[in-house]
Short mmCIF file of C-alpha atoms and ligand atoms in Angstrom, two decimals:
data_model
loop_
_atom_site.label_atom_id
_atom_site.label_comp_id
_atom_site.label_asym_id
_atom_site.label_seq_id
_atom_site.Cartn_x
_atom_site.Cartn_y
_atom_site.Cartn_z
CA MET A 594 0.10 -0.16 -0.06
CA PHE A 595 1.22 3.33 -0.79
CA ASN A 596 -0.31 6.19 1.47
CA LEU A 597 0.18 10.12 1.16
CA ILE A 598 -0.66 12.95 2.93
CA LEU A 599 -1.45 16.31 0.78
CA PHE A 600 -0.60 19.02 3.24
CA GLY A 601 -0.92 22.81 3.27
CA PRO A 602 -2.96 25.82 4.28
CA PRO A 603 -6.60 26.35 3.33
CA GLY A 604 -6.56 27.24 -0.62
CA SER A 605 -2.92 25.70 -1.23
CA GLY A 606 -4.31 23.44 -3.78
CA LYS A 607 -4.81 20.18 -2.00
CA GLY A 608 -8.37 19.39 -3.43
CA THR A 609 -7.38 20.56 -6.87
CA GLN A 610 -4.15 18.35 -7.05
CA SER A 611 -5.77 15.36 -5.17
CA GLU A 612 -8.06 14.97 -8.23
CA ARG A 613 -5.07 14.43 -10.63
CA LEU A 614 -3.05 12.56 -8.10
CA ILE A 615 -5.71 9.88 -7.47
CA ALA A 616 -6.46 9.44 -11.24
CA LYS A 617 -2.66 8.86 -11.93
CA TYR A 618 -1.59 6.79 -9.25
CA GLY A 619 -5.18 4.91 -8.50
CA LEU A 620 -5.23 5.76 -4.77
CA LYS A 621 -8.30 6.17 -2.82
CA HIS A 622 -9.07 9.92 -2.08
CA LEU A 623 -10.04 10.81 1.31
CA SER A 624 -10.87 14.43 1.91
CA THR A 625 -12.24 15.08 5.31
CA GLY A 626 -13.48 18.49 4.03
CA ASP A 627 -15.58 16.67 1.28
CA LEU A 628 -16.73 14.05 3.99
CA LEU A 629 -17.96 16.97 6.25
CA ARG A 630 -19.72 18.81 3.53
CA ASN A 631 -21.60 15.64 2.36
CA GLU A 632 -22.69 15.16 6.11
CA ILE A 633 -24.12 18.87 5.86
CA ALA A 634 -25.60 18.48 2.44
CA GLY A 635 -27.54 15.26 3.85
CA GLN A 636 -28.74 17.18 6.97
CA THR A 637 -27.31 14.28 9.09
CA PRO A 638 -26.92 14.78 12.85
CA LEU A 639 -23.05 14.86 12.42
CA GLY A 640 -23.59 17.45 9.56
CA MET A 641 -25.85 19.48 11.72
CA ALA A 642 -23.14 19.50 14.62
CA VAL A 643 -20.20 20.83 12.36
CA LYS A 644 -22.13 23.19 10.18
CA ASN A 645 -21.50 26.31 12.18
CA LEU A 646 -17.91 25.48 13.24
CA MET A 647 -17.13 25.16 9.48
CA ALA A 648 -18.83 28.32 8.49
CA GLU A 649 -16.90 30.18 11.00
CA GLY A 650 -13.61 28.71 9.72
CA LYS A 651 -13.14 26.70 12.84
CA LEU A 652 -11.82 23.20 13.00
CA VAL A 653 -14.19 20.39 13.80
CA PRO A 654 -13.41 18.23 17.08
CA ASP A 655 -10.81 15.54 16.46
CA GLU A 656 -12.98 12.73 17.67
CA ILE A 657 -15.69 13.49 14.97
CA VAL A 658 -12.83 13.60 12.11
CA ILE A 659 -10.94 10.40 13.55
CA GLU A 660 -14.16 8.39 13.70
CA MET A 661 -14.81 9.24 10.05
CA ILE A 662 -11.57 8.37 8.89
CA ASP A 663 -11.63 5.13 10.74
CA ILE A 664 -14.71 4.24 8.97
CA ALA A 665 -13.48 5.07 5.57
CA LEU A 666 -10.50 2.96 6.16
CA GLU A 667 -12.66 -0.01 7.18
CA ASN A 668 -14.92 0.43 4.18
CA ASN A 669 -12.00 0.46 1.71
CA PRO A 670 -9.86 -2.72 2.60
CA HIS A 671 -8.71 -3.63 -1.13
CA VAL A 672 -7.36 -0.24 -2.41
CA ASN A 673 -3.59 0.50 -3.51
CA GLY A 674 -3.25 3.20 -1.02
CA PHE A 675 -4.71 6.25 0.34
CA LEU A 676 -4.21 9.93 -0.28
CA PHE A 677 -5.29 12.07 2.80
CA ASP A 678 -6.64 15.59 1.84
CA GLY A 679 -7.20 17.96 4.52
CA PHE A 680 -6.32 15.31 7.34
CA PRO A 681 -4.58 15.25 9.56
CA ARG A 682 -5.03 18.65 10.72
CA THR A 683 -3.86 18.42 14.44
CA THR A 684 -1.15 16.37 15.92
CA ALA A 685 -3.82 14.28 17.76
CA GLN A 686 -5.17 13.48 14.31
CA ALA A 687 -1.87 12.57 13.03
CA GLU A 688 -1.24 10.14 16.05
CA ALA A 689 -4.63 8.50 15.43
CA LEU A 690 -3.96 8.15 11.65
CA ASP A 691 -0.47 6.50 12.33
CA LYS A 692 -2.11 4.11 14.85
CA LEU A 693 -4.96 3.15 12.63
CA LEU A 694 -2.45 2.51 9.68
CA ALA A 695 -0.13 0.51 11.88
CA GLN A 696 -3.23 -1.69 12.88
CA LYS A 697 -3.49 -2.60 9.21
CA GLY A 698 0.26 -3.17 8.80
CA THR A 699 0.89 0.06 6.70
CA GLU A 700 2.14 3.68 7.23
CA ILE A 701 2.39 6.95 5.44
CA ALA A 702 5.06 6.88 2.78
CA VAL A 703 5.25 10.67 2.47
CA VAL A 704 3.73 14.21 3.43
CA LEU A 705 3.75 16.50 0.39
CA ALA A 706 3.73 19.96 1.81
CA LEU A 707 2.41 22.67 -0.61
CA GLN A 708 3.68 26.13 0.12
CA VAL A 709 1.87 29.03 -0.93
CA SER A 710 2.17 32.67 0.32
CA GLN A 711 -0.65 34.20 2.58
CA GLU A 712 -1.52 36.96 -0.02
CA GLU A 713 -1.99 34.17 -2.69
CA LEU A 714 -4.11 32.03 -0.52
CA ILE A 715 -6.58 34.79 0.22
CA LYS A 716 -6.82 35.82 -3.41
CA ARG A 717 -7.59 32.09 -4.27
CA LEU A 718 -10.23 31.45 -1.64
CA LEU A 719 -12.11 34.71 -2.21
CA ASN A 720 -12.11 33.90 -6.07
CA ARG A 721 -13.53 30.71 -5.25
CA GLY A 722 -16.23 31.90 -3.05
CA ARG A 723 -17.47 34.14 -6.05
CA THR A 724 -18.14 31.03 -7.82
CA SER A 725 -19.10 28.21 -5.51
CA ASP A 726 -21.60 27.90 -2.48
CA ARG A 727 -18.82 27.35 0.04
CA SER A 728 -19.90 29.52 3.11
CA ASP A 729 -16.43 29.41 4.41
CA ASP A 730 -14.99 31.15 1.40
CA VAL A 731 -17.39 34.21 1.36
CA ASN A 732 -15.44 36.77 3.11
CA GLU A 733 -11.76 37.80 4.31
CA ASP A 734 -12.68 37.37 7.84
CA ILE A 735 -13.71 33.90 7.87
CA ILE A 736 -10.60 33.06 5.54
CA ALA A 737 -8.19 34.72 8.04
CA ALA A 738 -9.82 32.60 10.80
CA ARG A 739 -9.07 29.47 8.83
CA ILE A 740 -5.39 30.54 8.07
CA THR A 741 -5.08 31.16 12.09
CA GLU A 742 -6.39 27.70 12.90
CA TYR A 743 -3.97 26.44 10.51
CA GLU A 744 -1.19 28.28 11.98
CA LYS A 745 -2.06 27.62 15.73
CA LYS A 746 -3.17 23.68 15.34
CA THR A 747 -2.30 22.23 11.86
CA ALA A 748 1.39 23.37 10.88
CA ALA A 749 2.55 21.13 13.90
CA VAL A 750 1.37 18.26 11.79
CA ALA A 751 4.59 18.79 9.64
CA ASP A 752 6.71 18.69 12.56
CA HIS A 753 5.33 15.57 13.60
CA TYR A 754 6.23 13.62 10.27
CA LYS A 755 9.63 15.52 10.00
CA LYS A 756 10.61 13.42 13.04
CA PHE A 757 10.50 10.60 10.93
CA GLY A 758 11.86 12.19 7.65
CA LYS A 759 8.52 11.99 5.73
CA VAL A 760 8.05 15.56 4.71
CA LYS A 761 8.81 17.09 1.30
CA TYR A 762 7.93 20.61 0.42
CA VAL A 763 6.65 21.59 -3.00
CA LYS A 764 6.37 24.92 -4.59
CA GLY A 765 2.28 25.17 -4.58
CA GLU A 766 2.53 28.62 -6.60
CA GLY A 767 2.12 28.96 -10.56
CA ASP A 768 0.85 26.63 -12.95
CA ILE A 769 -1.32 23.81 -11.68
CA ASP A 770 0.26 21.41 -14.35
CA GLU A 771 3.81 22.44 -13.24
CA ILE A 772 2.82 21.84 -9.72
CA PHE A 773 1.29 18.40 -10.43
CA GLY A 774 4.78 17.35 -12.09
CA LEU A 775 6.54 18.32 -8.93
CA LEU A 776 4.28 16.26 -6.79
CA CYS A 777 4.65 13.48 -9.25
CA LYS A 778 8.47 13.69 -9.05
CA GLU A 779 8.33 13.34 -5.31
CA ILE A 780 5.88 10.41 -5.33
CA ASP A 781 7.81 8.57 -8.07
CA ALA A 782 11.25 9.05 -6.04
CA LYS A 783 9.56 7.40 -3.05
CA LYS A 784 7.95 4.75 -4.88
CA VAL A 785 11.33 3.48 -6.30
CA ALA A 786 13.28 4.09 -2.93
P1 B4P B 1823 -11.13 21.65 3.29
O1 B4P B 1823 -12.05 21.20 2.36
O2 B4P B 1823 -9.87 20.76 3.58
O3 B4P B 1823 -10.60 22.88 2.58
P2 B4P B 1823 -9.37 23.82 2.25
O4 B4P B 1823 -8.36 23.55 3.25
O5 B4P B 1823 -10.06 25.24 1.89
O6 B4P B 1823 -8.77 23.48 0.97
P3 B4P B 1823 -9.22 22.96 -0.47
O7 B4P B 1823 -8.59 21.65 -0.68
O8 B4P B 1823 -10.78 22.95 -0.57
O9 B4P B 1823 -8.93 24.19 -1.42
P4 B4P B 1823 -7.66 24.24 -2.66
O10 B4P B 1823 -6.47 24.42 -1.73
O11 B4P B 1823 -7.83 22.88 -3.47
O12 B4P B 1823 -11.43 22.01 4.81
C1 B4P B 1823 -12.62 22.90 4.90
C2 B4P B 1823 -13.03 23.05 6.30
O13 B4P B 1823 -13.58 21.68 6.64
C3 B4P B 1823 -12.02 23.17 7.41
O14 B4P B 1823 -12.01 24.82 7.49
C4 B4P B 1823 -12.47 22.64 8.69
O15 B4P B 1823 -13.63 23.48 9.14
C5 B4P B 1823 -13.31 21.48 8.09
N1 B4P B 1823 -12.16 20.21 8.08
C6 B4P B 1823 -11.78 19.63 7.26
N2 B4P B 1823 -11.08 18.63 7.52
C7 B4P B 1823 -10.84 18.61 8.98
C8 B4P B 1823 -10.07 18.02 9.81
N3 B4P B 1823 -9.22 17.06 9.48
N4 B4P B 1823 -10.06 18.39 11.15
C9 B4P B 1823 -11.07 19.46 11.47
N5 B4P B 1823 -11.64 20.07 10.73
C10 B4P B 1823 -11.62 19.68 9.27
O16 B4P B 1823 -8.23 25.27 -3.55
C11 B4P B 1823 -8.63 26.57 -3.35
C12 B4P B 1823 -8.86 27.30 -4.74
O17 B4P B 1823 -7.64 27.59 -5.20
C13 B4P B 1823 -9.72 26.71 -5.55
O18 B4P B 1823 -10.64 27.41 -6.08
C14 B4P B 1823 -8.79 26.17 -6.61
O19 B4P B 1823 -9.32 26.31 -8.00
C15 B4P B 1823 -7.64 27.44 -6.85
N6 B4P B 1823 -6.42 26.75 -6.97
C16 B4P B 1823 -5.65 25.52 -6.74
N7 B4P B 1823 -4.36 25.56 -7.05
C17 B4P B 1823 -4.21 26.90 -7.89
C18 B4P B 1823 -3.17 27.40 -8.41
N8 B4P B 1823 -1.92 26.66 -8.79
N9 B4P B 1823 -3.15 28.36 -9.08
C19 B4P B 1823 -4.38 29.47 -8.88
N10 B4P B 1823 -5.33 28.80 -8.11
C20 B4P B 1823 -5.28 27.69 -7.68
#
């Protein structure tokens, strides 16, 4: 199994690049953002519980996302590997993921960390807010709250995986195809190693 984490601040291109990577490498895409938005769209009790937090740009509680990932791993026993997008977002989530994968006799092969300036992140998210129905992209205050959550709680996830030498930084600004090429280069290097 080849499991990777696509890491980066909100708007760094995780969702965009994930779509291409899963098509090329045949990985199962697990985006906690998508899973949570599906719960909201389906008006499930879980969706109702997280709706306001997400709209305010705050992270949802660790127990909720860890449980969602646990179920998703159980439901996909025969895949080539997983691409985790937007998860883990806290050190507690990273430790839980490592444990769940170890129970299945596998681990994270690489963490690809997209690097994008704050100015560009805000520009991209406001732009998406104009064309999508994502309530967390509509104004600069909510976007700033998401970036603050990232700095306070999520940036530490890279430090967690750095301890195991698993983090590779990739320039996340510029042409989407070019960034995809850089990500593929890192994955291919890991696959032959
Ligand atoms: P996510 O759904 O993960 O959303 P995101 O961080 O905003 O990034 P996303 O992947 O959507 O955007 P992308 O960078 O691809 O999270 C949303 C919320 O869910 C969180 O705030 C939180 O509340 C909750 N949540 C999710 N997971 C959680 C967890 N594990 N724990 C707790 N809470 C959790 O793209 C952004 C825009 O940039 C797009 O419009 C795209 O077209 C554009 N773009 C991409 N690449 C570009 C490029 N190279 N050049 C120009 N534009 C580009």
